[in-house]
Short mmCIF file of C-alpha atoms in Angstrom, two decimals:
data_model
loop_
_atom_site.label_atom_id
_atom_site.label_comp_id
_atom_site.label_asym_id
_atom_site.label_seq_id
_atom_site.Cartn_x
_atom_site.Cartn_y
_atom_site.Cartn_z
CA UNK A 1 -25.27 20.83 -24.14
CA UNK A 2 -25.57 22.25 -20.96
CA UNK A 3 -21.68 20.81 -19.26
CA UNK A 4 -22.42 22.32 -15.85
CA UNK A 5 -24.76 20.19 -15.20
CA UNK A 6 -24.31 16.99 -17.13
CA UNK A 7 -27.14 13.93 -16.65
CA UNK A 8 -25.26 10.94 -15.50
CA UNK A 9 -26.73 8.63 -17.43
CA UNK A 10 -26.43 9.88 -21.24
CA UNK A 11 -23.62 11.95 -20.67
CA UNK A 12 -20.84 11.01 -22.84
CA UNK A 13 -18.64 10.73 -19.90
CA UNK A 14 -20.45 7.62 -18.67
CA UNK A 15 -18.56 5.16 -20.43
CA UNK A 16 -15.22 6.57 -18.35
CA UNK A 17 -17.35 6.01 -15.48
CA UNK A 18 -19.40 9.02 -14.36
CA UNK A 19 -22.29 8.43 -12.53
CA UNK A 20 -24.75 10.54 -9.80
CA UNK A 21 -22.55 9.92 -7.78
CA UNK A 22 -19.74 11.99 -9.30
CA UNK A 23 -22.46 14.58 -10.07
CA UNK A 24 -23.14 15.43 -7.16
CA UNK A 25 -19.52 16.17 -6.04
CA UNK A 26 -18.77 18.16 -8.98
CA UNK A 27 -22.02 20.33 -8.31
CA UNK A 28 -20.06 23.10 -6.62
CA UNK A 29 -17.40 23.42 -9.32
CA UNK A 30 -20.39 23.30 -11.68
CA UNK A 31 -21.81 26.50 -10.22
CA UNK A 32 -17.97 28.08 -11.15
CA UNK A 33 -18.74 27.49 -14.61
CA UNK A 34 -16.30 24.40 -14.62
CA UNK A 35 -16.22 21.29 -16.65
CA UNK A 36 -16.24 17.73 -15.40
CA UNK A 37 -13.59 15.18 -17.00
CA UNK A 38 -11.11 12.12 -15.98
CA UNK A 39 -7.16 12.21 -16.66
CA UNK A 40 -6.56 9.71 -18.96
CA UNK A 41 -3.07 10.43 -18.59
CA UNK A 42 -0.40 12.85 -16.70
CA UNK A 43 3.36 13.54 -17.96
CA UNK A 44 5.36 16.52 -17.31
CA UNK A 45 3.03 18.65 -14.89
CA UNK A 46 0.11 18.26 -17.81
CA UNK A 47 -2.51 15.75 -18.28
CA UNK A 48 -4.78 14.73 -21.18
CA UNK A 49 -8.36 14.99 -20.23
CA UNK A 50 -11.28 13.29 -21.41
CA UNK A 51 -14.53 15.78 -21.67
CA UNK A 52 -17.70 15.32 -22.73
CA UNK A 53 -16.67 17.96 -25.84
CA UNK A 54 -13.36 15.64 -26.12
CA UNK A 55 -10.05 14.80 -24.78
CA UNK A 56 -8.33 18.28 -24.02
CA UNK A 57 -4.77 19.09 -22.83
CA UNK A 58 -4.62 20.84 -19.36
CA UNK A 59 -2.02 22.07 -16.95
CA UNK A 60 -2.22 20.76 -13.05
CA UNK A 61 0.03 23.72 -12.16
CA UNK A 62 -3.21 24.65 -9.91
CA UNK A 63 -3.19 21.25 -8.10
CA UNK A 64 0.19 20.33 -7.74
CA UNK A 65 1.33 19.53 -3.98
CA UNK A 66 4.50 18.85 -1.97
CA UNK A 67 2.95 15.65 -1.23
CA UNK A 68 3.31 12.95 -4.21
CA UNK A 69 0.41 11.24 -3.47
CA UNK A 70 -2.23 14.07 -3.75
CA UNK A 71 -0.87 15.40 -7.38
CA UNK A 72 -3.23 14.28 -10.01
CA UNK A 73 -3.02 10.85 -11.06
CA UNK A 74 -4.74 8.62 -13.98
CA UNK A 75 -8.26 7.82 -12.98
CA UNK A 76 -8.82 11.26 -11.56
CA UNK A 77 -11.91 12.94 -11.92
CA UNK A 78 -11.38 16.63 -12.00
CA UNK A 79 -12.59 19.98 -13.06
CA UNK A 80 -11.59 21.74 -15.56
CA UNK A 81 -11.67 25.60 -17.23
CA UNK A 82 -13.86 25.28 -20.19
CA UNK A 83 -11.18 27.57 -22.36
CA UNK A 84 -7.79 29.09 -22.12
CA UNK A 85 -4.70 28.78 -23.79
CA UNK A 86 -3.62 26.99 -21.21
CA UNK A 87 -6.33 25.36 -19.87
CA UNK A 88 -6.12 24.74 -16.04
CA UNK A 89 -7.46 22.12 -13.82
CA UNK A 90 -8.69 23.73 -10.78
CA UNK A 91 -9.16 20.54 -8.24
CA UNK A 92 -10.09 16.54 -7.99
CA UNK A 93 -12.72 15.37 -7.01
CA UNK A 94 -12.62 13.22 -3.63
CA UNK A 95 -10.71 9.93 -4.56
CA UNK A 96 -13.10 6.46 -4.10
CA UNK A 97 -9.74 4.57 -4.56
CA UNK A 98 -6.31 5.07 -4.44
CA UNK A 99 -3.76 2.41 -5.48
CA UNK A 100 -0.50 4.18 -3.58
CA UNK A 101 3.14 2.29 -3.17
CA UNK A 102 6.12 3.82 -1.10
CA UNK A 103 8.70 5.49 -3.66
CA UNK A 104 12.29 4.51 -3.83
CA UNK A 105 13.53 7.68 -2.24
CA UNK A 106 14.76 7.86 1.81
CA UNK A 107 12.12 10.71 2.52
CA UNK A 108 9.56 7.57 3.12
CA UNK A 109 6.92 9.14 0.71
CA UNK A 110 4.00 7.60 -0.80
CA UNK A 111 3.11 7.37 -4.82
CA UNK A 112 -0.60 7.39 -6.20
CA UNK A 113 -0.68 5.17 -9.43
CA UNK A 114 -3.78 5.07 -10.06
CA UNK A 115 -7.44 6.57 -8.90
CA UNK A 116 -11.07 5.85 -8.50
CA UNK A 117 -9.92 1.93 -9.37
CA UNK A 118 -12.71 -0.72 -9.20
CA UNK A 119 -10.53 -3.86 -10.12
CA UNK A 120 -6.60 -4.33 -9.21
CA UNK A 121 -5.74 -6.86 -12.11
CA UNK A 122 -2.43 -8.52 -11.01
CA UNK A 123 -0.32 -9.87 -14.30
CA UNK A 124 1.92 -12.69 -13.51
CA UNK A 125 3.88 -14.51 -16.01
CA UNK A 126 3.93 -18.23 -15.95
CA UNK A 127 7.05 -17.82 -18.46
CA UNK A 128 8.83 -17.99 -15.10
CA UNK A 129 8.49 -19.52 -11.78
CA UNK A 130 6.45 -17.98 -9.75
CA UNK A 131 6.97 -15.59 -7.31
CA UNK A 132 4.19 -16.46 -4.13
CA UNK A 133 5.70 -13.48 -2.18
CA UNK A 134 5.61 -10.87 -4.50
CA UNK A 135 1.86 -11.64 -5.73
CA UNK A 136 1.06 -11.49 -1.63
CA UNK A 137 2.65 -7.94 -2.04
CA UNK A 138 0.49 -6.60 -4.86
CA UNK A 139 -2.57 -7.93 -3.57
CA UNK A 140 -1.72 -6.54 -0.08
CA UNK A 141 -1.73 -2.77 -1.66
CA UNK A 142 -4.41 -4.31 -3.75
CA UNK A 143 -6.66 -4.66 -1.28
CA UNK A 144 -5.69 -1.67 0.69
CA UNK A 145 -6.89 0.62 -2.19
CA UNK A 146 -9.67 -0.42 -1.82
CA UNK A 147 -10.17 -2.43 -5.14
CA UNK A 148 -11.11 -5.89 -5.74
CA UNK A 149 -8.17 -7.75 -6.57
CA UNK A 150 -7.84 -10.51 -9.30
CA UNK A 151 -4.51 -12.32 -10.15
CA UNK A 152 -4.35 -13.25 -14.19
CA UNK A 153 -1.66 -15.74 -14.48
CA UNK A 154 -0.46 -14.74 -18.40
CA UNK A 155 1.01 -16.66 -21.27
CA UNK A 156 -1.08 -19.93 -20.19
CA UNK A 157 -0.48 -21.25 -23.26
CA UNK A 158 3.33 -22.01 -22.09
CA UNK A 159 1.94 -24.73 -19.88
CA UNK A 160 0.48 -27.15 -21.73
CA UNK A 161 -0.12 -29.60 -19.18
CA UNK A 162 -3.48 -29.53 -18.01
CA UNK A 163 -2.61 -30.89 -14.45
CA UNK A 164 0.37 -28.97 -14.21
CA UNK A 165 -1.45 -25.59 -15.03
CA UNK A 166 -4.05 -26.35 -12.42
CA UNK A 167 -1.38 -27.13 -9.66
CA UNK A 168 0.21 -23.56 -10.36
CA UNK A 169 -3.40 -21.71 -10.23
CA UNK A 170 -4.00 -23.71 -7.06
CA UNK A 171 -0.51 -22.02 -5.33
CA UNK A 172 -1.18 -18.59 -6.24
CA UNK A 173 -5.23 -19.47 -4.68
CA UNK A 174 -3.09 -20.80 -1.38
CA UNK A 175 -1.27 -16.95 -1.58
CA UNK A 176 -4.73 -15.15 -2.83
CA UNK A 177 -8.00 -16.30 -0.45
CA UNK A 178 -10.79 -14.73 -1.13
CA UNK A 179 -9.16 -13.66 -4.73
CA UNK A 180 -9.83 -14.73 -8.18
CA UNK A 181 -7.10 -16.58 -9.68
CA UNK A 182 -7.76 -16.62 -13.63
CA UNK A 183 -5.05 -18.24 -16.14
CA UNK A 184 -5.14 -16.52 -19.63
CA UNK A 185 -3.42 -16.95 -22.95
CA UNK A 186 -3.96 -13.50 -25.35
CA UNK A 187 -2.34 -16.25 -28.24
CA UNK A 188 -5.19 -18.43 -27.99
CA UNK A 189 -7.79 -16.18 -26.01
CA UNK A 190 -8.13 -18.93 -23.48
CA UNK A 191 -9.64 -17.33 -20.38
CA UNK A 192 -10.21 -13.60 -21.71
CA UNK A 193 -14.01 -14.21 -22.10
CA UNK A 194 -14.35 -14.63 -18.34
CA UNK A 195 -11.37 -11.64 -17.64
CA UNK A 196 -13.10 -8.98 -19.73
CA UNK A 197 -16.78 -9.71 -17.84
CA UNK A 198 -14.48 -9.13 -14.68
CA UNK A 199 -13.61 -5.62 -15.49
CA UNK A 200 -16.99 -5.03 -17.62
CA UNK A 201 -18.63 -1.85 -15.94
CA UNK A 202 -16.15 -0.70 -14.08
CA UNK A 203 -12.29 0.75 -13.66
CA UNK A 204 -9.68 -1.82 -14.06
CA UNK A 205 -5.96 -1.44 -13.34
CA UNK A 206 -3.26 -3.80 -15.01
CA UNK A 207 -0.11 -3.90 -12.83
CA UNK A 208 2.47 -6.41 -13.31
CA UNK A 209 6.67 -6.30 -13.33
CA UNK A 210 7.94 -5.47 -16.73
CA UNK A 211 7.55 -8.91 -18.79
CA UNK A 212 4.17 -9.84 -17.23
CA UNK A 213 1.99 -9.47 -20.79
CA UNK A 214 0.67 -6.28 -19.12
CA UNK A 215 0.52 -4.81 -22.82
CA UNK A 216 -0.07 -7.91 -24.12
CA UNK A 217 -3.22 -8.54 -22.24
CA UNK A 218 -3.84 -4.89 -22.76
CA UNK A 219 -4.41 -5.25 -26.25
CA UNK A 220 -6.44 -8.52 -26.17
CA UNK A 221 -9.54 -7.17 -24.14
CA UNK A 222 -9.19 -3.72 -26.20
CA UNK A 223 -9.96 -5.98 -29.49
CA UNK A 224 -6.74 -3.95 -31.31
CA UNK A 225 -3.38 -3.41 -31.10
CA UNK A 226 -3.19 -0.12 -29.24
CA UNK A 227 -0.31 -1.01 -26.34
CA UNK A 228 3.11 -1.49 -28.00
CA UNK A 229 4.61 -4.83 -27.34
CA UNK A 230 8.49 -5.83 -26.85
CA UNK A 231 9.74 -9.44 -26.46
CA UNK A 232 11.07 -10.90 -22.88
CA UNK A 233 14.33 -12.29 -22.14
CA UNK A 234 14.06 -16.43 -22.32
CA UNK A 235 16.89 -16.16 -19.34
CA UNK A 236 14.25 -14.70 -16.80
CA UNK A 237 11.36 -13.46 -18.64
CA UNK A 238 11.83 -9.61 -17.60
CA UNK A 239 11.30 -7.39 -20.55
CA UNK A 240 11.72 -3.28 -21.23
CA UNK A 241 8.93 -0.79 -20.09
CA UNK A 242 6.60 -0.83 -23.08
CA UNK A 243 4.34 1.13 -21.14
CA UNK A 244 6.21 4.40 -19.49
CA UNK A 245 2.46 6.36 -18.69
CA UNK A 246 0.02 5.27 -17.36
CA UNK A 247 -3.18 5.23 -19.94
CA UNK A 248 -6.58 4.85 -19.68
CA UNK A 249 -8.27 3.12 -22.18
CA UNK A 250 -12.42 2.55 -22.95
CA UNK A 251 -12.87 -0.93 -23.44
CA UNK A 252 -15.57 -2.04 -26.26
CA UNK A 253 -17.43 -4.67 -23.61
CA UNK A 254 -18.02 -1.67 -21.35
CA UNK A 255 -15.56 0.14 -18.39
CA UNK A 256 -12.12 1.48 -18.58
CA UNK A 257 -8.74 0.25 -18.55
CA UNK A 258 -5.62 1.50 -16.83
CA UNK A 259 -2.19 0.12 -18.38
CA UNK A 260 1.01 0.85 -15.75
CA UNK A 261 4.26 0.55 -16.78
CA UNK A 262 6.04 -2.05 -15.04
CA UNK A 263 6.63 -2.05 -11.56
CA UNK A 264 10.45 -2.72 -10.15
CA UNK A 265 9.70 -2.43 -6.75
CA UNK A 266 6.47 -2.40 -5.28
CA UNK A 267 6.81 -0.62 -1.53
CA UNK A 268 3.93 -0.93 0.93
CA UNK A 269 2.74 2.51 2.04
CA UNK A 270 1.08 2.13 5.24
CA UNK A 271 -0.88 -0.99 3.27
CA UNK A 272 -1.67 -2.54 7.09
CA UNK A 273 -5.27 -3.87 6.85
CA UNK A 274 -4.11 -4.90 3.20
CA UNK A 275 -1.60 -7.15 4.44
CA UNK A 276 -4.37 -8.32 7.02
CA UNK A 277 -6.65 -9.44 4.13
CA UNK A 278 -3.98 -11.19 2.23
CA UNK A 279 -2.74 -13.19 5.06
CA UNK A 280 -6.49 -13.45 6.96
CA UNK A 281 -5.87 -17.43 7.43
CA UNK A 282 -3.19 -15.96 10.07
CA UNK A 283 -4.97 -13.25 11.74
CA UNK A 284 -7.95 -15.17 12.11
CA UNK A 285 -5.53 -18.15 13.50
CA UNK A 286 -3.76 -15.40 15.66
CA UNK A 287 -7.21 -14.59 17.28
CA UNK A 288 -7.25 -17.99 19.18
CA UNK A 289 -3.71 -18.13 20.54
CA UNK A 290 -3.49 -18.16 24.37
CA UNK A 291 -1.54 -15.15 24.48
CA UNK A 292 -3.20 -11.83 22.56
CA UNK A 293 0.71 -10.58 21.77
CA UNK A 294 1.66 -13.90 20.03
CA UNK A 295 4.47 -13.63 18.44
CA UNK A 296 4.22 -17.65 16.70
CA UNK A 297 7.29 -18.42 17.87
CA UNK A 298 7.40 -20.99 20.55
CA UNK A 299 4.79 -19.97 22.92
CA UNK A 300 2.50 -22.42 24.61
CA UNK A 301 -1.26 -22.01 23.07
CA UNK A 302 -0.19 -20.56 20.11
CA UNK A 303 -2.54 -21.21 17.17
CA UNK A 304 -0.34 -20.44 14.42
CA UNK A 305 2.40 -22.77 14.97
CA UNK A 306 -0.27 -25.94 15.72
CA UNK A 307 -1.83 -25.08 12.70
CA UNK A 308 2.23 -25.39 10.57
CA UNK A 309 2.82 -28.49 12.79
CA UNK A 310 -0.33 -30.04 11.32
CA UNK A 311 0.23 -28.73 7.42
CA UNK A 312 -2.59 -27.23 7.56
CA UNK A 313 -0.59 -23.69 7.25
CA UNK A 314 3.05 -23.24 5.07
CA UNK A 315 5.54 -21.68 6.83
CA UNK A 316 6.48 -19.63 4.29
CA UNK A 317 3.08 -18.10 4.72
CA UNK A 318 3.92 -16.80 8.25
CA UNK A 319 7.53 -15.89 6.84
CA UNK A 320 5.63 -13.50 4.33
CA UNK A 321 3.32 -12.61 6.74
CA UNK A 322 6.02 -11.79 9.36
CA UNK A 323 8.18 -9.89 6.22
CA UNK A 324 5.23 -7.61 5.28
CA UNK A 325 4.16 -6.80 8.66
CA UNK A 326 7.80 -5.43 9.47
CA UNK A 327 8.13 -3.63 6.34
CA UNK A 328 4.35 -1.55 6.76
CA UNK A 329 5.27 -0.91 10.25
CA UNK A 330 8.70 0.51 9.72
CA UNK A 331 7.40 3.16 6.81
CA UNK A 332 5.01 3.84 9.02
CA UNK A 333 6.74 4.53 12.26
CA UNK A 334 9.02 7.21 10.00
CA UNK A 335 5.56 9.28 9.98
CA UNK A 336 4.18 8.30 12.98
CA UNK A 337 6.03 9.94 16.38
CA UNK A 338 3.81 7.81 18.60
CA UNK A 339 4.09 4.63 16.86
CA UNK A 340 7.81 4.99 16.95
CA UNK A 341 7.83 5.31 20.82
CA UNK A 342 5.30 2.55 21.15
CA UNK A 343 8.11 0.39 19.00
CA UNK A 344 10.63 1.05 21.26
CA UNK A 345 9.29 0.55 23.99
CA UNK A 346 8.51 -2.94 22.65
CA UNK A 347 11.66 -3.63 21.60
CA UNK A 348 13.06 -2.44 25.71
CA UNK A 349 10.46 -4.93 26.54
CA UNK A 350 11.36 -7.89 24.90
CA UNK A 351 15.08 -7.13 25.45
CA UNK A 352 14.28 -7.18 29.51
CA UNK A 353 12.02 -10.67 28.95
CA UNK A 354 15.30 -12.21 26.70
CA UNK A 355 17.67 -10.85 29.53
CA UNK A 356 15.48 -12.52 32.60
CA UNK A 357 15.27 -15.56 30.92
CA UNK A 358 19.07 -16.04 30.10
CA UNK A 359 19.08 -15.31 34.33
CA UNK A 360 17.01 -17.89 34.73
CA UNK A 361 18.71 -20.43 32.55
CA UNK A 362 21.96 -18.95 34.00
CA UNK A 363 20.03 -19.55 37.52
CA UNK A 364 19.24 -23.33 36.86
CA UNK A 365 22.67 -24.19 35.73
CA UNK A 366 24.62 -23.31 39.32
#
């Protein structure tokens, strides 16, 4: 087999994903005598590597940057030496998708989970109450991957209730327009049928906190028990990281899994037009107010606050809104000289309009 120039269709790599597409982008590393494959999974500087002759270990020593969100991730496609003890991977092919989160350090830097991601599955327990504003922040860097988000609402069989289970999957549809909201029990297999044609033909990612039935799930669409699986806390449902890489998996209905280990904190990273698709009600609202700066406070004309006052619009919608807007701006204003100026500058500005209008009131009174 020639693997400089693989066909796309009968390759063996097709089942991780590889199409013309990728073909074409590899063609110049081809012409180097390299080999196409995608990481399966990265761990200490090395990554396992799945090749058309096999999965093979290599060293990203080659490819590894200051800059956390352009080392090699799961998902990657990449090129590889064809021998050597090590073997090297020379470069990645141009990312379709990138599912990136701000890290838990002060630097303000960003952290690729996962690559070339077709479907953002979004675990969330209903072992506990839910949590609206958290699955508004998943689907926010969700969406600003570039994935199609779904939110699987896990361990179904917990809510027996009929009516009650349809209430709950109607909230998290309020928090999720435009997002399929799927509830799924891997102990009686209720809902998996229409889950694994979701993530049929393509790259799916499970993400989830630790507790979610991330593994659980995991297992259920692979048909075998390949994720190990640790019992939750009654108290609050939070379990241990069974998963601590992040694997990618074949699944027998077609396409590719990605299991993450559970997420503790899930930063946005300059995730603006994310939040903007999460919350579109508002933005879409925000486009009729009278005033184009709006802030939905208590300004005359404003669209926003007409559409709380007649329930057609929760508050805590524009609260999350409001929360996730101020979080994406301020990571990005510690990269971004200019938008940092512009900030202050609106801050000076508002400051000046509070000050006049305490004169005013100040004014009236004498």
């Amino acid at each position: 087999m020639n693997l400089s120039s693989p066909s796309a269709p009968s390759h063996p790599l097709a089942r991780f994903g590889w199409d013309e597409g990728w073909e074409a982008e590899f063609s110049p590393y081809a012409a180097q005598g390299l080999v196409p494959g995608r990481v399966v999974r990265v761990d200490r500087g090395q990554c396992d590597v799945v090749t058309a002759d096999g999965t093979v270990r290599a060293d990203t020593a080659f490819v590894t940057p200051h800059d956390p969100v352009r080392v090699v991730c799961t998902g990657d496609w990449v090129a590889v030496e064809p021998d050597g003890n090590p073997r090297y991977v020379r470069a990645y092919l141009p990312r379709r998708t990138a599912f990136v989160r701000s890290t838990s350090s002060k630097r303000s830097e960003g952290q690729i989970l996962a690559a070339n991601v077709d479907h953002a599955i979004i675990a969330v327990s209903l072992a506990v109450e839910l949590d609206l504003a958290r699955v508004e922040r998943f689907l926010a860097l969700a969406w600003e991957s570039g994935a199609q988000p779904a939110v699987v609402l896990t361990k179904a069989d917990l809510v027996p209730d009929a009516a009650t289970l349809a209430y709950l999957v109607q909230d998290v549809e309020t928090a999720a327009p435009g997002v399929p909201v799927l509830a799924v029990s891997a102990v009686d297999g209720e809902g998996l049928d229409v889950l694994a044609a979701v993530v049929a033909g393509g790259t799916a990612v499970l993400l989830g906190q630790s507790g979610a039935g991330k593994s659980t799930l995991a297992n259920a669409l692979l048909g075998e028990e390949v994720m190990d699986v640790r019992a939750t806390r009654d108290v609050d449902g939070k379990g241990r990281h069974t998963t601590t890489t992040r694997n990618l998996l074949p699944l027998p209905g077609g396409g590719v899994l990605i299991d993450t280990p559970g997420l503790r904190g899930v930063g946005l990273w300059d995730a603006g037009s994310g939040v903007g698709q999460v919350f579109s009600e508002i933005e879409e609202l925000a486009g009729r107010c009278r005033f184009h700066d709006c802030a939905h406070e208590s300004e005359p004309g404003c669209a926003v606050r007409a559409a709380i006052d007649a329930g057609e619009l929760p508050e805590r919608r524009l609260d999350s809104y409001r929360k996730l807007m101020r979080e994406n701006q301020r990571i990005v204003a510690k990269t971004d000289a200019r938008l940092r100026a512009e900030i202050r500058k609106e801050w000076k500005r508002r400051g000046a309009e509070g000050r006049a209008a305490m004169e005013a009131k100040r004014g009236r009174r004498r």
